mmCIF file with all atom_site columns, C-alpha atoms in Angstrom:
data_model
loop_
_atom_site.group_PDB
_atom_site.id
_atom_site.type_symbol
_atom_site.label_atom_id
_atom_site.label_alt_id
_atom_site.label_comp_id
_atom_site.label_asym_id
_atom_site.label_entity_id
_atom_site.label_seq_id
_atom_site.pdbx_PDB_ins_code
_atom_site.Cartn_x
_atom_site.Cartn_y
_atom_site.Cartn_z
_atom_site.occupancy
_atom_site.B_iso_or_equiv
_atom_site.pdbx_formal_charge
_atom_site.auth_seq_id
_atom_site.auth_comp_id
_atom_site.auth_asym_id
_atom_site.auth_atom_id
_atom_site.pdbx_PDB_model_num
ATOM 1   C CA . UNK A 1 1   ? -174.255 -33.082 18.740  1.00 56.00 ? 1   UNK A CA 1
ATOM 2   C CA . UNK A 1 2   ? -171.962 -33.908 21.448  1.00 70.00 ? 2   UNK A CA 1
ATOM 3   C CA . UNK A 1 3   ? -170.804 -37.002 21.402  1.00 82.00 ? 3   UNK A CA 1
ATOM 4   C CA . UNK A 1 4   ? -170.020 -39.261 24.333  1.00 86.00 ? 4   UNK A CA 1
ATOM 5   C CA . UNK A 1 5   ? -166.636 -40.464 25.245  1.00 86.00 ? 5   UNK A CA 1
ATOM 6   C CA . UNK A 1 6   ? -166.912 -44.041 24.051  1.00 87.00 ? 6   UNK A CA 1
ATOM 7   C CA . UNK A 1 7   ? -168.173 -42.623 20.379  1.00 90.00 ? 7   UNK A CA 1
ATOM 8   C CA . UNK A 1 8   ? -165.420 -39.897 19.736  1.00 90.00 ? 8   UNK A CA 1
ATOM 9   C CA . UNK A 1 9   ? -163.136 -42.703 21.084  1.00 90.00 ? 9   UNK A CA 1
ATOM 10  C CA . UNK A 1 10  ? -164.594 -45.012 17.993  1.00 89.00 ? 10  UNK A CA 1
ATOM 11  C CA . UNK A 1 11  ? -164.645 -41.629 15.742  1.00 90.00 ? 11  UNK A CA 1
ATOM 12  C CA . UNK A 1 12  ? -160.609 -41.265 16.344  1.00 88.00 ? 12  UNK A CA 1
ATOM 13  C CA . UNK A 1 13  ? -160.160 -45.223 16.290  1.00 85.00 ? 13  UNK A CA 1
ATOM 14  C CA . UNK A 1 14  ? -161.936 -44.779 12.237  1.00 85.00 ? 14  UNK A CA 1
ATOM 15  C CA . UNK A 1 15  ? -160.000 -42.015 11.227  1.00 84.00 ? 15  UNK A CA 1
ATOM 16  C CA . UNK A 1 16  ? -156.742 -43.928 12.671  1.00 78.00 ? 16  UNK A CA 1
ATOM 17  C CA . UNK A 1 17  ? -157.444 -47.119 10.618  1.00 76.00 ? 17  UNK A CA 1
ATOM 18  C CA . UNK A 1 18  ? -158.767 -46.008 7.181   1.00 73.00 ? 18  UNK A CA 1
ATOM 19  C CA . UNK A 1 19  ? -157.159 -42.289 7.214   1.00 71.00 ? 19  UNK A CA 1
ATOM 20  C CA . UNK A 1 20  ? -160.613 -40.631 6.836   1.00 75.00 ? 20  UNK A CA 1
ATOM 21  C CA . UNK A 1 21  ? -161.635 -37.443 7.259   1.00 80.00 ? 21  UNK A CA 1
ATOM 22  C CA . UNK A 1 22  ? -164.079 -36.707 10.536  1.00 87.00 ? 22  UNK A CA 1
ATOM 23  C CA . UNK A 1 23  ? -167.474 -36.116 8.573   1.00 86.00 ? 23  UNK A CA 1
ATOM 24  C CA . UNK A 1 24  ? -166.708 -39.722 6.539   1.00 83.00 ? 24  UNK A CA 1
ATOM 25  C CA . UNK A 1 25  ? -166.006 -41.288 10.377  1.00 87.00 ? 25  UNK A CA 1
ATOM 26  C CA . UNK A 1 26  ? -169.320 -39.852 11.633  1.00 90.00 ? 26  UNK A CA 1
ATOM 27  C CA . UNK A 1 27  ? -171.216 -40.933 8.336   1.00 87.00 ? 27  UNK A CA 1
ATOM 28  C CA . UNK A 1 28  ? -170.245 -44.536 8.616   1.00 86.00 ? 28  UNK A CA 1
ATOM 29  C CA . UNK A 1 29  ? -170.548 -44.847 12.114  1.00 90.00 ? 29  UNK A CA 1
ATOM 30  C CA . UNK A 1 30  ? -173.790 -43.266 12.705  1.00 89.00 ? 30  UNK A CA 1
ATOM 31  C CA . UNK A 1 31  ? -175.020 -45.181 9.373   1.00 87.00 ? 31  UNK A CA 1
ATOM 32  C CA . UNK A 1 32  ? -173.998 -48.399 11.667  1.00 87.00 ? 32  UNK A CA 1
ATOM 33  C CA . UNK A 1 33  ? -175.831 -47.485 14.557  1.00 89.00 ? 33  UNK A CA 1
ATOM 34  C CA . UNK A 1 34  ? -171.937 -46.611 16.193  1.00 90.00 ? 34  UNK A CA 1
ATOM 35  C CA . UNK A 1 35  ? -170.799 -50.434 15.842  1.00 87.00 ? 35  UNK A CA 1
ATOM 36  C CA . UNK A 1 36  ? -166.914 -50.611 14.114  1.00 83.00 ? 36  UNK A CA 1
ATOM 37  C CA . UNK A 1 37  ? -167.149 -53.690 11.920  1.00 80.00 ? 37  UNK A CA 1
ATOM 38  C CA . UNK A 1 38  ? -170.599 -52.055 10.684  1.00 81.00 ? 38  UNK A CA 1
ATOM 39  C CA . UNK A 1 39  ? -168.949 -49.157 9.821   1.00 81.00 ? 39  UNK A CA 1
ATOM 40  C CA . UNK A 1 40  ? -165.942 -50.506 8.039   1.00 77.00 ? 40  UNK A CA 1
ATOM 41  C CA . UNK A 1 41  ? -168.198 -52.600 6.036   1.00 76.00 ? 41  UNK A CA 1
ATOM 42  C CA . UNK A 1 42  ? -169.716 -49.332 4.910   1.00 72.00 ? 42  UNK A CA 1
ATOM 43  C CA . UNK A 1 43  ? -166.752 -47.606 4.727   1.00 72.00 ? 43  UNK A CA 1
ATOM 44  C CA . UNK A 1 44  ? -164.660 -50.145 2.874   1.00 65.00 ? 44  UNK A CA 1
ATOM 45  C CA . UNK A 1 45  ? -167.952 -50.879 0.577   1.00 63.00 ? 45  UNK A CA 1
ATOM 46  C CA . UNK A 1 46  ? -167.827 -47.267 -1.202  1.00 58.00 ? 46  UNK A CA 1
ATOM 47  C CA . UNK A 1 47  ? -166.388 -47.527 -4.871  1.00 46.00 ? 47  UNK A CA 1
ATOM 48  C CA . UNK A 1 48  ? -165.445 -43.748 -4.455  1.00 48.00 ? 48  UNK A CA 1
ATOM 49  C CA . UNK A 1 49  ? -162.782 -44.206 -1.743  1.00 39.00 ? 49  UNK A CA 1
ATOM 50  C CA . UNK A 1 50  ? -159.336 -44.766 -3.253  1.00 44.00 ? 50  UNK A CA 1
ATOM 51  C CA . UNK A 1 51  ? -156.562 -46.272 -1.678  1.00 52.00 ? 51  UNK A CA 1
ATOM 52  C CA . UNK A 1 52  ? -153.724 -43.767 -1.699  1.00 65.00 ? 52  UNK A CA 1
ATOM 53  C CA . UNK A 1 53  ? -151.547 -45.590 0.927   1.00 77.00 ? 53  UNK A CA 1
ATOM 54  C CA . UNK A 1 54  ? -149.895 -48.587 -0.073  1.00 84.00 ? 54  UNK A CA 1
ATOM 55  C CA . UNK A 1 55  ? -150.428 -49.778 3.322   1.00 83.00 ? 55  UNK A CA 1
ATOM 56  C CA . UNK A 1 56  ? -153.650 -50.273 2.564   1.00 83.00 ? 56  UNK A CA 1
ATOM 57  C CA . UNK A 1 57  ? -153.161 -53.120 -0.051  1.00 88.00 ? 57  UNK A CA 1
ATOM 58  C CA . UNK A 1 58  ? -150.886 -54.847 2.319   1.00 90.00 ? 58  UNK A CA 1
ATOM 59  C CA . UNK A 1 59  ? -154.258 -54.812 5.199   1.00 85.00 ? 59  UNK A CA 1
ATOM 60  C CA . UNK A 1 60  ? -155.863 -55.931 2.058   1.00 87.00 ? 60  UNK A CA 1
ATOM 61  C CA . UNK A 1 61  ? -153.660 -58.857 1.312   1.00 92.00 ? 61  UNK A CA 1
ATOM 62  C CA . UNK A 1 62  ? -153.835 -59.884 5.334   1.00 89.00 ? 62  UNK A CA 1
ATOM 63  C CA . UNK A 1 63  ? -157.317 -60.363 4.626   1.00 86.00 ? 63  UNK A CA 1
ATOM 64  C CA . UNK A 1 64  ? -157.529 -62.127 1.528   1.00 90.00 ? 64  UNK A CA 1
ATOM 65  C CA . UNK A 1 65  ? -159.977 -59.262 0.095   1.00 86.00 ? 65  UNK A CA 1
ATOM 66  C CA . UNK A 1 66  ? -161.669 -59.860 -3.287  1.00 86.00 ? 66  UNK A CA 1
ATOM 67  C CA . UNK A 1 67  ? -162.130 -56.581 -4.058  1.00 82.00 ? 67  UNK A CA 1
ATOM 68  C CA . UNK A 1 68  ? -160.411 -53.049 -3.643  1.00 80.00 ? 68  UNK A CA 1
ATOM 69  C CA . UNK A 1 69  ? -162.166 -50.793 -1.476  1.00 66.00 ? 69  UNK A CA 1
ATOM 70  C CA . UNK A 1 70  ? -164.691 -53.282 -0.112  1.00 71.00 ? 70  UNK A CA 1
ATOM 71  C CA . UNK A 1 71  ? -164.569 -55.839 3.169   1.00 72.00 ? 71  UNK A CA 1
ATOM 72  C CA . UNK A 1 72  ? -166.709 -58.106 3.402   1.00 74.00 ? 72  UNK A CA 1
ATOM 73  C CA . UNK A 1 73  ? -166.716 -58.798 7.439   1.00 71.00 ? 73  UNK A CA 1
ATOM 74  C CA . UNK A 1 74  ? -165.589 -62.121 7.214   1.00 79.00 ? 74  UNK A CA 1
ATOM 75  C CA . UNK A 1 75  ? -162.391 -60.759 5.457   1.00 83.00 ? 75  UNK A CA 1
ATOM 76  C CA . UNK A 1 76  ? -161.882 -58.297 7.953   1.00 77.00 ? 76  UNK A CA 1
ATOM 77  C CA . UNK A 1 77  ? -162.392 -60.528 11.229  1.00 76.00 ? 77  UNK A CA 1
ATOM 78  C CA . UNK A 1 78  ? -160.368 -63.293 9.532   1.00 82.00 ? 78  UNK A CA 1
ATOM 79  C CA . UNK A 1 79  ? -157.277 -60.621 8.697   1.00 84.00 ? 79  UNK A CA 1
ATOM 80  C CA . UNK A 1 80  ? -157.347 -59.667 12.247  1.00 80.00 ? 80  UNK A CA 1
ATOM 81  C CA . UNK A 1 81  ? -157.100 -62.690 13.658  1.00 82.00 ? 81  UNK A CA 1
ATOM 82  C CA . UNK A 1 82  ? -154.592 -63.774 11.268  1.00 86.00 ? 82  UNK A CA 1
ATOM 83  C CA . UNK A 1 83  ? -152.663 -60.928 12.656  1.00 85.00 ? 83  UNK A CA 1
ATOM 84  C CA . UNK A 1 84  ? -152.925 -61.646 15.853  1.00 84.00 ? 84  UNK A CA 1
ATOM 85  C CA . UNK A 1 85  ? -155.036 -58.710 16.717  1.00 80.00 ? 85  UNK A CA 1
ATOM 86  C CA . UNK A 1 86  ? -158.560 -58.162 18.712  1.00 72.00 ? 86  UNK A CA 1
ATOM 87  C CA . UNK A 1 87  ? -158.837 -54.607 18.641  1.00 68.00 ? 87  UNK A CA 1
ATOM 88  C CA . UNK A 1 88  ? -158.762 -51.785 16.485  1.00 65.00 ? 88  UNK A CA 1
ATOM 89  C CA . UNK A 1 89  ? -155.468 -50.101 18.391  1.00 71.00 ? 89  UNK A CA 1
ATOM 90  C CA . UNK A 1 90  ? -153.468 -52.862 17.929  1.00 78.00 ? 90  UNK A CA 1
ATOM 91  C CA . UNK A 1 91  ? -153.990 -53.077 14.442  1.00 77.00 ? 91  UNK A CA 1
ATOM 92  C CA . UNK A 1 92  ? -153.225 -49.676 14.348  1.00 77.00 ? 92  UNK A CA 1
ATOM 93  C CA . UNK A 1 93  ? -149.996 -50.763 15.902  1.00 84.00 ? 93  UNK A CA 1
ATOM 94  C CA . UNK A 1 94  ? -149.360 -52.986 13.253  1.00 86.00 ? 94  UNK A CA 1
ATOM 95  C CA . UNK A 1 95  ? -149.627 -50.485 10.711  1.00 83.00 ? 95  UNK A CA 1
ATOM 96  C CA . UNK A 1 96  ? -145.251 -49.538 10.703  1.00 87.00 ? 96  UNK A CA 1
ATOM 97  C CA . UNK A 1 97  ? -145.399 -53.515 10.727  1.00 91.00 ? 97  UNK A CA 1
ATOM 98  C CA . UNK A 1 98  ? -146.962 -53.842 7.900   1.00 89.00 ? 98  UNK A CA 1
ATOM 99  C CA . UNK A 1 99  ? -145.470 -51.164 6.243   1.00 88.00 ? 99  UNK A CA 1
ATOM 100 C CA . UNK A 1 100 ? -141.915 -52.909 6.533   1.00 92.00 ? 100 UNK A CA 1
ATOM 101 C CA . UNK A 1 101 ? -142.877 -56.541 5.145   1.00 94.00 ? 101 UNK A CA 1
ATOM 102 C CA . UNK A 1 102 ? -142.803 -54.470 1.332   1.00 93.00 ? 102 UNK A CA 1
ATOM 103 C CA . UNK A 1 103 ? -139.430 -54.582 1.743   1.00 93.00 ? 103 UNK A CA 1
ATOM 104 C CA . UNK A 1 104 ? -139.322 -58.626 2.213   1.00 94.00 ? 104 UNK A CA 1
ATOM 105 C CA . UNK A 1 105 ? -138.927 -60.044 -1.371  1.00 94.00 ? 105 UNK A CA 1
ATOM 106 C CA . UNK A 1 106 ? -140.916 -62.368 -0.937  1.00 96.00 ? 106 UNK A CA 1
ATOM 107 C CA . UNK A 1 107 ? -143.954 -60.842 0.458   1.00 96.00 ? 107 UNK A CA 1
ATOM 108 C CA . UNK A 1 108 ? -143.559 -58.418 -2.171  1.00 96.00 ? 108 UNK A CA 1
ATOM 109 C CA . UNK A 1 109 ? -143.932 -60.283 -4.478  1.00 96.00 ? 109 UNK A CA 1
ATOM 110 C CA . UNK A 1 110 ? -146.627 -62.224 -3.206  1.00 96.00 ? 110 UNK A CA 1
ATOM 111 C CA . UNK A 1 111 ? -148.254 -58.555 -1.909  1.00 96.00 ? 111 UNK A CA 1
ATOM 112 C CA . UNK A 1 112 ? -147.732 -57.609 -5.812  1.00 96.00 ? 112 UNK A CA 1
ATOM 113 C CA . UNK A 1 113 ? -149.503 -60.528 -7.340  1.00 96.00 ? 113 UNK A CA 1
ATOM 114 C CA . UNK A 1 114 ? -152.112 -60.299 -5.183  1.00 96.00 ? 114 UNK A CA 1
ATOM 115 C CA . UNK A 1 115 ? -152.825 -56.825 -6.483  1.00 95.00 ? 115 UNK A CA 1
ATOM 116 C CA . UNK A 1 116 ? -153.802 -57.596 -9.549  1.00 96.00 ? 116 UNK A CA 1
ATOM 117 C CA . UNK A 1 117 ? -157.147 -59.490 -8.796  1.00 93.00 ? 117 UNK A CA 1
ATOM 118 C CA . UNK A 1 118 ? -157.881 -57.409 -5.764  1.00 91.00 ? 118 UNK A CA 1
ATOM 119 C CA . UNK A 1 119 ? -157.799 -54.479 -7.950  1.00 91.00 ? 119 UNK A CA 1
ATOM 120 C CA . UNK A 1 120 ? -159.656 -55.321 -11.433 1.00 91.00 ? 120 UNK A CA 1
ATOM 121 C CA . UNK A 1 121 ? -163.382 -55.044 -11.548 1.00 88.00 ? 121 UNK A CA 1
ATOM 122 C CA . UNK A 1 122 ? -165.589 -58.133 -10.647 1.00 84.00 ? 122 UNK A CA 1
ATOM 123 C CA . UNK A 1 123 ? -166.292 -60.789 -13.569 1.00 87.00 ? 123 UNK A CA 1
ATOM 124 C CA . UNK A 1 124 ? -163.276 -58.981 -15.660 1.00 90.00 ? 124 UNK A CA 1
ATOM 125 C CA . UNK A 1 125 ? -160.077 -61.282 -16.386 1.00 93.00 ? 125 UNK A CA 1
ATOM 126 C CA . UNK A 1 126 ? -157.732 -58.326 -17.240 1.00 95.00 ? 126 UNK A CA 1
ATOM 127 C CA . UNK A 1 127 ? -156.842 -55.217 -15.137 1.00 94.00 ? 127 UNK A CA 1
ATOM 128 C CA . UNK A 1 128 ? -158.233 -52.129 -16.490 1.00 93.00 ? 128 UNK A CA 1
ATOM 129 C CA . UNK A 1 129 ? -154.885 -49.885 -17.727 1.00 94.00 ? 129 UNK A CA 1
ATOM 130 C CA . UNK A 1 130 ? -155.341 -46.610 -15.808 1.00 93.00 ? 130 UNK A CA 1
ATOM 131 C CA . UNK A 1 131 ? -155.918 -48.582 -12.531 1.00 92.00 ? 131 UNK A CA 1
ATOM 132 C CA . UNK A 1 132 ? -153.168 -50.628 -13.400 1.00 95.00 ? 132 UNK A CA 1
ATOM 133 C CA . UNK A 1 133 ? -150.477 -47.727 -13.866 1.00 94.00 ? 133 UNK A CA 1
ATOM 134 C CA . UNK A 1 134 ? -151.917 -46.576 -10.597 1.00 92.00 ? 134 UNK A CA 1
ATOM 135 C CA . UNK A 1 135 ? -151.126 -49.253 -9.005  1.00 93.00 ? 135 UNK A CA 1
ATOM 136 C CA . UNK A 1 136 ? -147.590 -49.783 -10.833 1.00 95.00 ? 136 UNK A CA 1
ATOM 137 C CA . UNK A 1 137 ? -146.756 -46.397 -9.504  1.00 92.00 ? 137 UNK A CA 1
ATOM 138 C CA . UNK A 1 138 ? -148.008 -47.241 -6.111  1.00 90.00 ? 138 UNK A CA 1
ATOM 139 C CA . UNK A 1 139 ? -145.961 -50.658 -5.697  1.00 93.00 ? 139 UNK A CA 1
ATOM 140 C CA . UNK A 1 140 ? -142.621 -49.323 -7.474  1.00 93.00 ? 140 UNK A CA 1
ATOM 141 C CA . UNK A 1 141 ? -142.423 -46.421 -5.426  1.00 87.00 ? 141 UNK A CA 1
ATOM 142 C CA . UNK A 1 142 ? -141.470 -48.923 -2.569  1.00 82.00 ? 142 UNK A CA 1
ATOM 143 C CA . UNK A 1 143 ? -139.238 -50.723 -5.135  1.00 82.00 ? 143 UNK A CA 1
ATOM 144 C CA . UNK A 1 144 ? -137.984 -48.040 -6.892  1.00 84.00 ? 144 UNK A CA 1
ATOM 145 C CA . UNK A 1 145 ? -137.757 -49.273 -9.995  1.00 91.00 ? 145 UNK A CA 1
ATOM 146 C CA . UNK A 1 146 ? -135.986 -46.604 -12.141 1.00 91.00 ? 146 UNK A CA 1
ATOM 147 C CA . UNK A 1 147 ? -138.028 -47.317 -15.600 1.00 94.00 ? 147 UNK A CA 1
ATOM 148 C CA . UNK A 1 148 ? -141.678 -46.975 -13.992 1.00 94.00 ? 148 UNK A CA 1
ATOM 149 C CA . UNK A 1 149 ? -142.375 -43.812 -15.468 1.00 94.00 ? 149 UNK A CA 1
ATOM 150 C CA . UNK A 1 150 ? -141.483 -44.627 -18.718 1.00 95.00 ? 150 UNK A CA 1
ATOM 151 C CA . UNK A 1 151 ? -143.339 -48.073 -18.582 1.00 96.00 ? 151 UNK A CA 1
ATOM 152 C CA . UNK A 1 152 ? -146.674 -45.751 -18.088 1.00 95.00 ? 152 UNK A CA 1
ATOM 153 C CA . UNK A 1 153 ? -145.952 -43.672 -20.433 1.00 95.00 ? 153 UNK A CA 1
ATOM 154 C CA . UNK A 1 154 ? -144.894 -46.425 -23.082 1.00 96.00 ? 154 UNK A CA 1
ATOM 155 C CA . UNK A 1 155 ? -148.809 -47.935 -22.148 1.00 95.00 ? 155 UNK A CA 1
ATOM 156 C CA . UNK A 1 156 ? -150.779 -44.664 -22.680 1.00 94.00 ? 156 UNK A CA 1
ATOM 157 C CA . UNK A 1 157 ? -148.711 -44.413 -26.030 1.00 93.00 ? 157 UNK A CA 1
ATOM 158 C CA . UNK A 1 158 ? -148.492 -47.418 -27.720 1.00 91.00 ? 158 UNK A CA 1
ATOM 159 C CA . UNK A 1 159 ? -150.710 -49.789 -25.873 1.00 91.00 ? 159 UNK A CA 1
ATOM 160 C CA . UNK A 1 160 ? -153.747 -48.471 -24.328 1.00 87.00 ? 160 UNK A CA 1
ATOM 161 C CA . UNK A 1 161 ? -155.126 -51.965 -23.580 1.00 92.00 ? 161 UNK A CA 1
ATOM 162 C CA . UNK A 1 162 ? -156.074 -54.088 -20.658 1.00 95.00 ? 162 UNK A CA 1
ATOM 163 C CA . UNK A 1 163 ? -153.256 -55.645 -18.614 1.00 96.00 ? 163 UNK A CA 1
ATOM 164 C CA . UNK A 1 164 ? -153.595 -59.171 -18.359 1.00 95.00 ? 164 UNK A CA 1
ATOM 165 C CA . UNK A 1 165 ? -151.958 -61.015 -15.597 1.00 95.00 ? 165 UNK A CA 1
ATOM 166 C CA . UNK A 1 166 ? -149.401 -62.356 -17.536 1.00 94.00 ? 166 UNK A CA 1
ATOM 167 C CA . UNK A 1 167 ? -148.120 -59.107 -18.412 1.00 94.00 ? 167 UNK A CA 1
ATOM 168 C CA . UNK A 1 168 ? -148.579 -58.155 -14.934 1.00 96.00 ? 168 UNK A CA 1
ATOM 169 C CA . UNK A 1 169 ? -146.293 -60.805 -13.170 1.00 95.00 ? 169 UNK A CA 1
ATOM 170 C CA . UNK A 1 170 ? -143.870 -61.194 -16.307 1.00 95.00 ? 170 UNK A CA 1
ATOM 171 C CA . UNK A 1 171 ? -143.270 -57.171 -15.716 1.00 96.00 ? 171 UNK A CA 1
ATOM 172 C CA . UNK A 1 172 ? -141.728 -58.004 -11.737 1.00 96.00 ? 172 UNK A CA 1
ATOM 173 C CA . UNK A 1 173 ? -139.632 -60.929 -13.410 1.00 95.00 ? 173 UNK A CA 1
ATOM 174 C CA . UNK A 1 174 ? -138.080 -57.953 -15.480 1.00 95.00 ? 174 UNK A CA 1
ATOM 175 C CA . UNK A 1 175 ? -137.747 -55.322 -12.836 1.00 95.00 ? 175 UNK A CA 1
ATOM 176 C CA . UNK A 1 176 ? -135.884 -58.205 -10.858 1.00 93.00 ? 176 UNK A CA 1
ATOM 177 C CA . UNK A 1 177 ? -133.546 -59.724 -13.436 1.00 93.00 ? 177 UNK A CA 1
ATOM 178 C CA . UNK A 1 178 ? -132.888 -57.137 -16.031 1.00 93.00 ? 178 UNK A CA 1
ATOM 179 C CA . UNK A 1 179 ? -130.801 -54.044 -14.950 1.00 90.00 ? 179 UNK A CA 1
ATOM 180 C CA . UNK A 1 180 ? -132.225 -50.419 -15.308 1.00 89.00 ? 180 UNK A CA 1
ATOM 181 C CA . UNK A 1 181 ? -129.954 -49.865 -18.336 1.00 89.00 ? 181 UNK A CA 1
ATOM 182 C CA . UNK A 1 182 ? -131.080 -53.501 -19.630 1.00 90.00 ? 182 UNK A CA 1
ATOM 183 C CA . UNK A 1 183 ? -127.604 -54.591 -20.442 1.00 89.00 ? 183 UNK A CA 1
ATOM 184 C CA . UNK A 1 184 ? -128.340 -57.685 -19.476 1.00 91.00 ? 184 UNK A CA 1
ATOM 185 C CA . UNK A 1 185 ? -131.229 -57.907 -21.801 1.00 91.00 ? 185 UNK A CA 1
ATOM 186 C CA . UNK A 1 186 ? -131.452 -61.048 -23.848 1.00 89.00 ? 186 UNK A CA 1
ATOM 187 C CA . UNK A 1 187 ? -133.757 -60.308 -26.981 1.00 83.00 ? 187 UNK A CA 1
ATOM 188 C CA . UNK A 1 188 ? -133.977 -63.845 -27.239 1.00 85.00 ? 188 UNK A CA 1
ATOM 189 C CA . UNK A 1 189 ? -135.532 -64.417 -23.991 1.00 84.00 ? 189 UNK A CA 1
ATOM 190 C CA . UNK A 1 190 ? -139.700 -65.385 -23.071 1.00 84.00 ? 190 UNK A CA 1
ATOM 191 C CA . UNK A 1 191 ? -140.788 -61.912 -22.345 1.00 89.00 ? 191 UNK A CA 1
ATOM 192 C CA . UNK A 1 192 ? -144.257 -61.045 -23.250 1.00 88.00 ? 192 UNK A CA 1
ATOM 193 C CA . UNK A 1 193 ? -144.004 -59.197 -26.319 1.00 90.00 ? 193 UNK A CA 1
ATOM 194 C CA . UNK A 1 194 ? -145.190 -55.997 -24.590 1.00 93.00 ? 194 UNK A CA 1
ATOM 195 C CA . UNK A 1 195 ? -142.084 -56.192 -22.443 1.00 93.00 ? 195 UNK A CA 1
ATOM 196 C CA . UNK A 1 196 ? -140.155 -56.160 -25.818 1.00 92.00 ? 196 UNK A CA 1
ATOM 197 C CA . UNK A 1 197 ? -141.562 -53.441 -27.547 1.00 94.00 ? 197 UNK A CA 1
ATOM 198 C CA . UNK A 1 198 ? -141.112 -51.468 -24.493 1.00 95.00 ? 198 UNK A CA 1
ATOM 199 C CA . UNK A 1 199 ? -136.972 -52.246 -24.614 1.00 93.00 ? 199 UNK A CA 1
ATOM 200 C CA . UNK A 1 200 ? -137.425 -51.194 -28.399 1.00 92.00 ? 200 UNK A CA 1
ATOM 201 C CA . UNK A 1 201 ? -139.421 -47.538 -26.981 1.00 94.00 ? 201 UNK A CA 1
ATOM 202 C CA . UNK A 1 202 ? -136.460 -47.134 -24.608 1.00 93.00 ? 202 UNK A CA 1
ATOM 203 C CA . UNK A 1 203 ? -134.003 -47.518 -27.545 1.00 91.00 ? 203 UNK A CA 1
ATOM 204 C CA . UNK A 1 204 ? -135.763 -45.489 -30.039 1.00 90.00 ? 204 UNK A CA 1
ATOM 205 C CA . UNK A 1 205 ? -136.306 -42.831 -27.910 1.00 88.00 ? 205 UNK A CA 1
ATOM 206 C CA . UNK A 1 206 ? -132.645 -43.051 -26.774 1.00 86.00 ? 206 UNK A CA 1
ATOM 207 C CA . UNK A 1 207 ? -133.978 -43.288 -23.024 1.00 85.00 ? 207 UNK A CA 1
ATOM 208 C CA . UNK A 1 208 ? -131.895 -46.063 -22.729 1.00 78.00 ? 208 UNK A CA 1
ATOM 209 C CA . UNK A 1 209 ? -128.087 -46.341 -23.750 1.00 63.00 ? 209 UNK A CA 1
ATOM 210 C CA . UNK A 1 210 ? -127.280 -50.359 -23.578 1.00 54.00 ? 210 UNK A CA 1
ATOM 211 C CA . UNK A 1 211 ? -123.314 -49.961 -23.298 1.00 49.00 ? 211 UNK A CA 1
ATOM 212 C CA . UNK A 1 212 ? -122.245 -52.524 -21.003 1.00 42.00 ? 212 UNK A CA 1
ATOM 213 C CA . UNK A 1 213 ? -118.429 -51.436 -21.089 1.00 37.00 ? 213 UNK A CA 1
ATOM 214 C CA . UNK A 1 214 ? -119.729 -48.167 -19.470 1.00 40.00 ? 214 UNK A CA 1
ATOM 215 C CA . UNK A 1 215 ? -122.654 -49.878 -16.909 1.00 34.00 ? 215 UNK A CA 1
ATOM 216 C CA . UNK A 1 216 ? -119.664 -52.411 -15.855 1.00 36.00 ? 216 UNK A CA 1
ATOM 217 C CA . UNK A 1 217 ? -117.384 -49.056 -15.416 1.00 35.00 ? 217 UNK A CA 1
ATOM 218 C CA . UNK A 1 218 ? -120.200 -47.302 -13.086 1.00 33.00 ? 218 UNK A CA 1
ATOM 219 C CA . UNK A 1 219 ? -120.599 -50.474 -11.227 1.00 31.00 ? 219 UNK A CA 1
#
């Protein structure tokens, strides 16, 4: 079918925003009889779509969303008007804006917590631990923290549980305050006790060399 101008303008506009392919546009459109919101509501309402870009979570956290994937139309009218924005191109203009405030500490960290209830399944207190080393790998590639990879694999290994949210805020704390090389690591400090067997799986497995003559040297 050929569509008219105003459609494959809306079409373009879809892709744009949620980084779909052309078929998915055309689905969710025509399933909304060609009206936006409709079709983001469908869009954003699929359990199958993942959220590859980290951008995404930080549209998510402008609109207060309760759930990963899934806008409820209230959310997504109220984030744009939070944002200052009445059409779909200028949120797509937002998009590099958006992309920056990651690398505000503070929204970060608020961005971070936030996260964690937007991306555990309804009714469920803790996050479940495959979709939470996703979305460790997601955040600290912004971040960069050095240990990430090791942190997942320390989970899969010895853990294999649930996150709760303790766990999940304590873990920034550490990234924050405690070096990569964790000599400034006080055993004695309130870390959940996951965070301590993980400095005892970095020591064991001689990932980690604690020698603060030679971190102080480097510095």
């Amino acid at each position: 079918h050929k569509l008219g101008r105003g459609n494959r303008d809306k079409v373009q506009q879809f892709m744009v925003i949620t980084g779909a392919s052309e078929k998915v546009a055309l689905q969710a459109l025509k399933a909304s009889d060609w009206h936006l919101e409709g079709a983001f509501d469908v869009f954003y309402s699929q359990p199958q779509v993942d959220p590859q870009d980290i951008v995404m979570l930080v549209v998510s956290w402008h609109m207060k969303a309760a759930t990963m994937c899934e806008f409820s139309k209230q959310e997504f009218i109220g984030g744009l008007q939070a944002l200052g924005v009445d059409s779909l191109e200028k949120l797509r203009e937002r998009i590099p804006f958006m992309r920056s405030e990651l690398k505000d500490d503070q929204k970060f960290r608020e961005i971070y917590n936030f996260a964690f209830g937007w991306a555990k399944e309804k009714g469920q207190k803790s996050l479940a631990l495959d979709t939470a080393i996703g979305m460790w790998q997601l955040l600290f590639a912004e971040k960069q923290w050095l240990l990430v990879d090791h942190w997942c694999q320390f989970l899969q290994a010895r853990h294999n549980k649930a996150i709760s949210r303790d766990t999940w805020s304590q873990l920034l704390e550490f990234t924050w305050t405690v070096d990569p090389t964790l000599s400034n690591y006080d055993a004695e400090g309130a870390w959940p006790y996951l965070i301590d067997e993980f400095v005892e799986y970095l020591n064991e497995n001689g990932i980690i060399q604690t020698d603060k003559t030679d971190w102080s040297q480097r510095r």
